[in-house]
PDB file of C-alpha atoms in Angstrom:
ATOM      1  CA  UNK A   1      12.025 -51.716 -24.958  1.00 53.00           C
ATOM      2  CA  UNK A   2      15.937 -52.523 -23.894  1.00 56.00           C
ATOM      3  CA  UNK A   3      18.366 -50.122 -24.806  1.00 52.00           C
ATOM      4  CA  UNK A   4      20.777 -51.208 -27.173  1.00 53.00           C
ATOM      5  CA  UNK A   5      24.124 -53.283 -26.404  1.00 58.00           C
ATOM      6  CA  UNK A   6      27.117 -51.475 -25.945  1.00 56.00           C
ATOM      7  CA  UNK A   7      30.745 -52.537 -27.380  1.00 58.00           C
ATOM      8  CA  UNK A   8      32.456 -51.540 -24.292  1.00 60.00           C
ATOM      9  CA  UNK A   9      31.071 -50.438 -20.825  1.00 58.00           C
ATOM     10  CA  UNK A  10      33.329 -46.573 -20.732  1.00 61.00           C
ATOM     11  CA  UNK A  11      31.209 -45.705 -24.604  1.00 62.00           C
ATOM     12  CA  UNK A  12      28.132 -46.661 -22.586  1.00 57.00           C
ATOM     13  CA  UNK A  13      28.771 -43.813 -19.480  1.00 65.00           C
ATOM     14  CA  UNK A  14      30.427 -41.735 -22.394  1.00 64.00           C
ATOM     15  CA  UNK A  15      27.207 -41.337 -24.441  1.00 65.00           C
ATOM     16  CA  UNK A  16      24.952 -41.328 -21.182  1.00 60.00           C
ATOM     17  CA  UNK A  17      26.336 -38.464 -20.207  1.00 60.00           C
ATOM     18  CA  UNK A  18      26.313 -36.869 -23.078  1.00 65.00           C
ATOM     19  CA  UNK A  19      22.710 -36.960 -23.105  1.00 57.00           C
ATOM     20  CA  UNK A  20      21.950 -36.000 -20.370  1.00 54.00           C
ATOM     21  CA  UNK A  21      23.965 -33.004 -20.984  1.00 58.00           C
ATOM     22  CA  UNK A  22      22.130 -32.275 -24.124  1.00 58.00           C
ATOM     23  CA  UNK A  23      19.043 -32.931 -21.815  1.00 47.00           C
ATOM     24  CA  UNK A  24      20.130 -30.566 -19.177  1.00 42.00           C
ATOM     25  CA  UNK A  25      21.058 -27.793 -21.521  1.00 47.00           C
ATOM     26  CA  UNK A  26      17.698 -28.300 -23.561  1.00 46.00           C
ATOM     27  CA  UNK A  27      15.810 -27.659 -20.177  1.00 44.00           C
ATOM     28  CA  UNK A  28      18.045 -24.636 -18.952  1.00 50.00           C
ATOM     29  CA  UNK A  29      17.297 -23.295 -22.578  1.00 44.00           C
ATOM     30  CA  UNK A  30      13.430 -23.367 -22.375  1.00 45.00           C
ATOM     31  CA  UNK A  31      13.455 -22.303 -18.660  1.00 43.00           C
ATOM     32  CA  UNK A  32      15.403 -19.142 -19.772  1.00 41.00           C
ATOM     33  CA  UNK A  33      12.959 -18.626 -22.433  1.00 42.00           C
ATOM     34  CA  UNK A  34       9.573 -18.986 -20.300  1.00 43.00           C
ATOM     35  CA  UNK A  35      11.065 -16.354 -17.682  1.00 42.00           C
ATOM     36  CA  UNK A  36      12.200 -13.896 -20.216  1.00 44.00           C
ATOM     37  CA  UNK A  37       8.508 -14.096 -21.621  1.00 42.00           C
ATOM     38  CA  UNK A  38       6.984 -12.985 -18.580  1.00 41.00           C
ATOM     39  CA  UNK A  39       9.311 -10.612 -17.388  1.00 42.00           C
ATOM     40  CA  UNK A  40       8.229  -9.249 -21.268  1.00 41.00           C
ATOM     41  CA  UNK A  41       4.430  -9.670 -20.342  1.00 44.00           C
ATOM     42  CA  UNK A  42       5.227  -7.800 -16.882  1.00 57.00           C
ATOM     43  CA  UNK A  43       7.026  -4.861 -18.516  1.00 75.00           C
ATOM     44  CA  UNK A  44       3.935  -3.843 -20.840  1.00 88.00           C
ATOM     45  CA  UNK A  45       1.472  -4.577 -17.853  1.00 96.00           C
ATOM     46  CA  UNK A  46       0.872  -2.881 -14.393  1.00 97.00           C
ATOM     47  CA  UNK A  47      -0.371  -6.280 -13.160  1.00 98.00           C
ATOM     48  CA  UNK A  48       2.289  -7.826 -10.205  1.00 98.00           C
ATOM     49  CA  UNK A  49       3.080  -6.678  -7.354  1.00 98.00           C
ATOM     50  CA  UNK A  50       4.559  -2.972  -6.255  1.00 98.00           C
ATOM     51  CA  UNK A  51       6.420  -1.294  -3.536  1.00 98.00           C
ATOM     52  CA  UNK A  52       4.477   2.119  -3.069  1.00 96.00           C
ATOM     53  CA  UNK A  53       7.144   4.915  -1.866  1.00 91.00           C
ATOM     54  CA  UNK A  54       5.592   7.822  -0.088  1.00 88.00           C
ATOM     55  CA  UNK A  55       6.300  10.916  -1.927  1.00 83.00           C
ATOM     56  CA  UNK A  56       6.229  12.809   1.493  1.00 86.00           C
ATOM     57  CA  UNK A  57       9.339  10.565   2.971  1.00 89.00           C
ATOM     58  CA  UNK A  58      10.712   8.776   0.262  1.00 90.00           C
ATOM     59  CA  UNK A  59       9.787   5.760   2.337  1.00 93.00           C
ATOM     60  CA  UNK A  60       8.163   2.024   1.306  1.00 96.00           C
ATOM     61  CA  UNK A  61       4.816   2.335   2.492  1.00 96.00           C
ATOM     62  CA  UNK A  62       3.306  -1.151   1.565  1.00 98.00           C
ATOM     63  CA  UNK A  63       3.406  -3.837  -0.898  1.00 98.00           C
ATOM     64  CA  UNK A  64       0.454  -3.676  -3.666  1.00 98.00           C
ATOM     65  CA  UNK A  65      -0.748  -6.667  -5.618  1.00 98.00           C
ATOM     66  CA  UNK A  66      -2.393  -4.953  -8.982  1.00 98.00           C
ATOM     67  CA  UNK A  67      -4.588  -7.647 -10.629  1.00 98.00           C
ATOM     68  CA  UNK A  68      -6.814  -7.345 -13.892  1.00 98.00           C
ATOM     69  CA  UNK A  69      -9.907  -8.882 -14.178  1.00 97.00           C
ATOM     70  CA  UNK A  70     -12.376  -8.440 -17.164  1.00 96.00           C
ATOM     71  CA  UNK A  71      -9.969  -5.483 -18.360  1.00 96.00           C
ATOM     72  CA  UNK A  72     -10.413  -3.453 -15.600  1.00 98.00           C
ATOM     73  CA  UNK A  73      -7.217  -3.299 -12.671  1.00 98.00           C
ATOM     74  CA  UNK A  74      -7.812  -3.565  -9.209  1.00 98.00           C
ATOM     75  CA  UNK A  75      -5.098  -2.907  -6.485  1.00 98.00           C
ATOM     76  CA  UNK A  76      -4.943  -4.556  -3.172  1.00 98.00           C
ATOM     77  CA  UNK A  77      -2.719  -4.042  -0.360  1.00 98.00           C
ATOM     78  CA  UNK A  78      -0.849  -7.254   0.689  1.00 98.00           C
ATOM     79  CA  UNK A  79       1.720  -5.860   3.150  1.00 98.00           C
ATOM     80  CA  UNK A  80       2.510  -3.115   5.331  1.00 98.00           C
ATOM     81  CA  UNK A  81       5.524  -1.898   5.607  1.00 97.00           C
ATOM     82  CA  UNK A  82       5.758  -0.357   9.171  1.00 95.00           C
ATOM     83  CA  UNK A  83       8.034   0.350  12.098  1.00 93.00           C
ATOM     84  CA  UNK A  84       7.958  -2.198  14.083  1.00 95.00           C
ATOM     85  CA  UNK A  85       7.091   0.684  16.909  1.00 96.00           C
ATOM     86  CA  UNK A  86       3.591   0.920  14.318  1.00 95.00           C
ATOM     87  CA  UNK A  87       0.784  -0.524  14.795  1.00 96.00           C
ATOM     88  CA  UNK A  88       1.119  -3.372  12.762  1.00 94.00           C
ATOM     89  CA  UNK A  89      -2.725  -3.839  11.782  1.00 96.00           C
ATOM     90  CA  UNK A  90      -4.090  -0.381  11.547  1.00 98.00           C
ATOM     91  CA  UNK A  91      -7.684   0.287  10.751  1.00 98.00           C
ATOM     92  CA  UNK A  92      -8.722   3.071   8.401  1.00 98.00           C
ATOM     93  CA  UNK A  93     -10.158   5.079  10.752  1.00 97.00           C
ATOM     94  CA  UNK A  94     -10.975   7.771   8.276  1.00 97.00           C
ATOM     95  CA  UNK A  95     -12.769   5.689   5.349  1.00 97.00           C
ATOM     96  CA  UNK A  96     -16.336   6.260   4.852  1.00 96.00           C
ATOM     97  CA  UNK A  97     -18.872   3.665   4.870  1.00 96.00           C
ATOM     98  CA  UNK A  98     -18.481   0.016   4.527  1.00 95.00           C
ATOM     99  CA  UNK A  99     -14.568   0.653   4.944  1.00 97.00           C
ATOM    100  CA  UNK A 100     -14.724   2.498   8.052  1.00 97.00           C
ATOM    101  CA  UNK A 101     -12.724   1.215  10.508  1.00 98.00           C
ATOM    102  CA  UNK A 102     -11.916  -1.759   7.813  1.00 98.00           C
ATOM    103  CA  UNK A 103      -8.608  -3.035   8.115  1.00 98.00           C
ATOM    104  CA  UNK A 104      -5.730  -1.738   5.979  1.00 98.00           C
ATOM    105  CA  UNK A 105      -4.029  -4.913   5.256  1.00 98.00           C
ATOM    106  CA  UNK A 106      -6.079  -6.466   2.654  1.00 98.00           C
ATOM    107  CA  UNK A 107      -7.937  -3.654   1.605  1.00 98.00           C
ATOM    108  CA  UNK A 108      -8.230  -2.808  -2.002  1.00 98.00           C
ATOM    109  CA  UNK A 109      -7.269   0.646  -2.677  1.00 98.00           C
ATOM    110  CA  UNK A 110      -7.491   0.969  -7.206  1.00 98.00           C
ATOM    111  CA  UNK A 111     -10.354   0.355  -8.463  1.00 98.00           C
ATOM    112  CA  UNK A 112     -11.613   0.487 -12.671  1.00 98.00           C
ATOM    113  CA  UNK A 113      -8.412   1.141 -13.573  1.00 98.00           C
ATOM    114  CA  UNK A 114      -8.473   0.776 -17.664  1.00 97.00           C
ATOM    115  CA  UNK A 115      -6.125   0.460 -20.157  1.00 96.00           C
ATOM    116  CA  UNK A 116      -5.998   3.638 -22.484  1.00 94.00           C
ATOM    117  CA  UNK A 117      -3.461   3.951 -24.801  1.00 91.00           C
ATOM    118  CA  UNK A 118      -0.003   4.171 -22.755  1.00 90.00           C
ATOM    119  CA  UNK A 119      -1.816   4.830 -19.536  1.00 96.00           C
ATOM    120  CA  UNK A 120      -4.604   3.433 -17.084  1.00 98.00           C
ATOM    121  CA  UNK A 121      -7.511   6.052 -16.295  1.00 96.00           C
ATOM    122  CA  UNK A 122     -10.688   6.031 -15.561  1.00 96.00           C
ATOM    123  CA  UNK A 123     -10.271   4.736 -11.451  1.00 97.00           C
ATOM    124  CA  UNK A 124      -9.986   5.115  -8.269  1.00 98.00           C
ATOM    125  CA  UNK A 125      -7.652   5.162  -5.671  1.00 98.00           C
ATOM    126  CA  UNK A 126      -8.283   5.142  -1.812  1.00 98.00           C
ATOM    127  CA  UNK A 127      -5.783   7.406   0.565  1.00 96.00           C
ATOM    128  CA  UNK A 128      -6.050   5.236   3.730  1.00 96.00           C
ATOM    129  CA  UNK A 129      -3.995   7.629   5.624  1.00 94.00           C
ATOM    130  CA  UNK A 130      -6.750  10.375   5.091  1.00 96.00           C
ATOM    131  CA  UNK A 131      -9.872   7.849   3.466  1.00 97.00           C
ATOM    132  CA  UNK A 132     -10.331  10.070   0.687  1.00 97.00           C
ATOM    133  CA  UNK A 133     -11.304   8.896  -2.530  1.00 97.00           C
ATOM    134  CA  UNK A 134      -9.604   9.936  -5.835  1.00 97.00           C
ATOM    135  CA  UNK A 135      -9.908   9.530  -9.631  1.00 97.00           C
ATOM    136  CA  UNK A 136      -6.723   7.986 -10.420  1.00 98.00           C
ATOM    137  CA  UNK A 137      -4.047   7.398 -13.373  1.00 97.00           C
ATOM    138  CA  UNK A 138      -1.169   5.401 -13.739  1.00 98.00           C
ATOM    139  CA  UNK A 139       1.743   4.712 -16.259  1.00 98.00           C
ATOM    140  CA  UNK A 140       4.605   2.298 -16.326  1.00 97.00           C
ATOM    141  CA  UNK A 141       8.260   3.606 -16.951  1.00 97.00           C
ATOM    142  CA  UNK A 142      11.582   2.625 -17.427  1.00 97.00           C
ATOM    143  CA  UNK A 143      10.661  -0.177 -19.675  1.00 95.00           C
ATOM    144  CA  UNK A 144       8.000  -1.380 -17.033  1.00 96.00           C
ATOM    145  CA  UNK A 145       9.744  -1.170 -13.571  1.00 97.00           C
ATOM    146  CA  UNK A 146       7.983   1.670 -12.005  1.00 97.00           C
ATOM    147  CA  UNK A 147       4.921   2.699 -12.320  1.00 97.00           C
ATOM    148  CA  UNK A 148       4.016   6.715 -11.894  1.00 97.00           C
ATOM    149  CA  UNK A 149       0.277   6.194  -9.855  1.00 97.00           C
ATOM    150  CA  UNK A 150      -1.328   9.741  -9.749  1.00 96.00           C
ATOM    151  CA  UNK A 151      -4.820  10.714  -7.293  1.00 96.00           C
ATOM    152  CA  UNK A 152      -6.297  13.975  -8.618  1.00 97.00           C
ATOM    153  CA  UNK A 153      -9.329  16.021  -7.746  1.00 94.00           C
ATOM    154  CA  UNK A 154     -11.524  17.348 -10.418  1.00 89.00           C
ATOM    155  CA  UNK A 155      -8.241  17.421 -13.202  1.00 88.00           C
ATOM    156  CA  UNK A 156      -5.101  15.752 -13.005  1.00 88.00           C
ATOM    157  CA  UNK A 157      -2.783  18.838 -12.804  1.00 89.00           C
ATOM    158  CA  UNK A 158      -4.816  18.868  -9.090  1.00 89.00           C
ATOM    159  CA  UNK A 159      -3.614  15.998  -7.691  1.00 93.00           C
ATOM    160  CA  UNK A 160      -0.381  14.216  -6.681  1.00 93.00           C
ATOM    161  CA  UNK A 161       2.239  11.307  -7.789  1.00 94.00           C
ATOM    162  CA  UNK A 162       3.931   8.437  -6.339  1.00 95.00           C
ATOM    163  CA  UNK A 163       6.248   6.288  -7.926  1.00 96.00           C
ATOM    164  CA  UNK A 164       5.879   2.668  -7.614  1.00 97.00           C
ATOM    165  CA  UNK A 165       8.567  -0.010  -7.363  1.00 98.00           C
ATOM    166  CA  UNK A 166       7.790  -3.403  -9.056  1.00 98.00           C
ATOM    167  CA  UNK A 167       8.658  -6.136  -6.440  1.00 97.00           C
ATOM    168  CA  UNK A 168       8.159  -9.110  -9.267  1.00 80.00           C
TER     169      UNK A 168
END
């Protein structure tokens, strides 16, 4: 199909442009709209990826990918975050059983997390530093950037938090 005749070659570029401007502003427009919808899918969820901050030193620990498969979360780490003086691959020389001596990188710490109301319960979570296992809860704040992640013995008031950072 040929585009239509124009009286005079500078209404041609005029009305080009103008359509691609409408184009360009049309495509700006629904990009702005597709990230806003999941930054608003990411605030009610716990799934992405989190900066853990040890609540002994205040200091990043590791990065945390949180995925959710079949309603249940699970939480794997993806990165240390070590002095370079660290050993940059540690094992966890404290697990028990098939994650003895396992590799910390990669290893997936939360498991059967489920939703519940305004919280997660009813999981796990793995302390490489000292291999225990504990039952676990978690709960997004402020509006979905942070994430409270709490290992308790027995009853939560026996137990301790971190606060999580999200990273996206």
């Amino acid at each position: 199909m040929n585009a239509p005749a124009c009286s005079s070659a500078g209404r041609c570029d005029r009305d080009r442009r103008q359509n691609m401007k409408k184009l360009l502003m049309t495509a700006i427009a629904s990009s702005a709209l597709l990230a806003f919808g999941a930054f608003a899918q990411n605030a009610s969820s716990a799934v992405g990826l989190w900066k853990n901050i040890d609540d002994h030193t205040g200091k990043p620990k590791a990065l945390i990918r949180i995925t959710e498969s079949n309603g249940e979360l699970r939480g794997k780490i993806e990165k240390l975050l070590r002095d370079p003086s660290q050993d940059q691959n540690p094992k966890c020389v404290k697990c028990q059983g098939e994650l003895k001596d396992q590799p910390i990188l990669g290893m997936t710490i939360i498991n059967g997390m489920k939703k519940d109301g305004n919280e997660y319960n009813g999981g796990t979570i793995l302390d490489p530093d000292n291999g225990k296992v504990y039952k676990s809860k978690m709960a997004l704040i402020e509006d979905g950037k942070k994430l409270n992640v709490r290992g308790y013995i027995g009853v939560p008031m026996l137990g301790r938090t971190q606060t999580w950072v999200r990273e996206e």
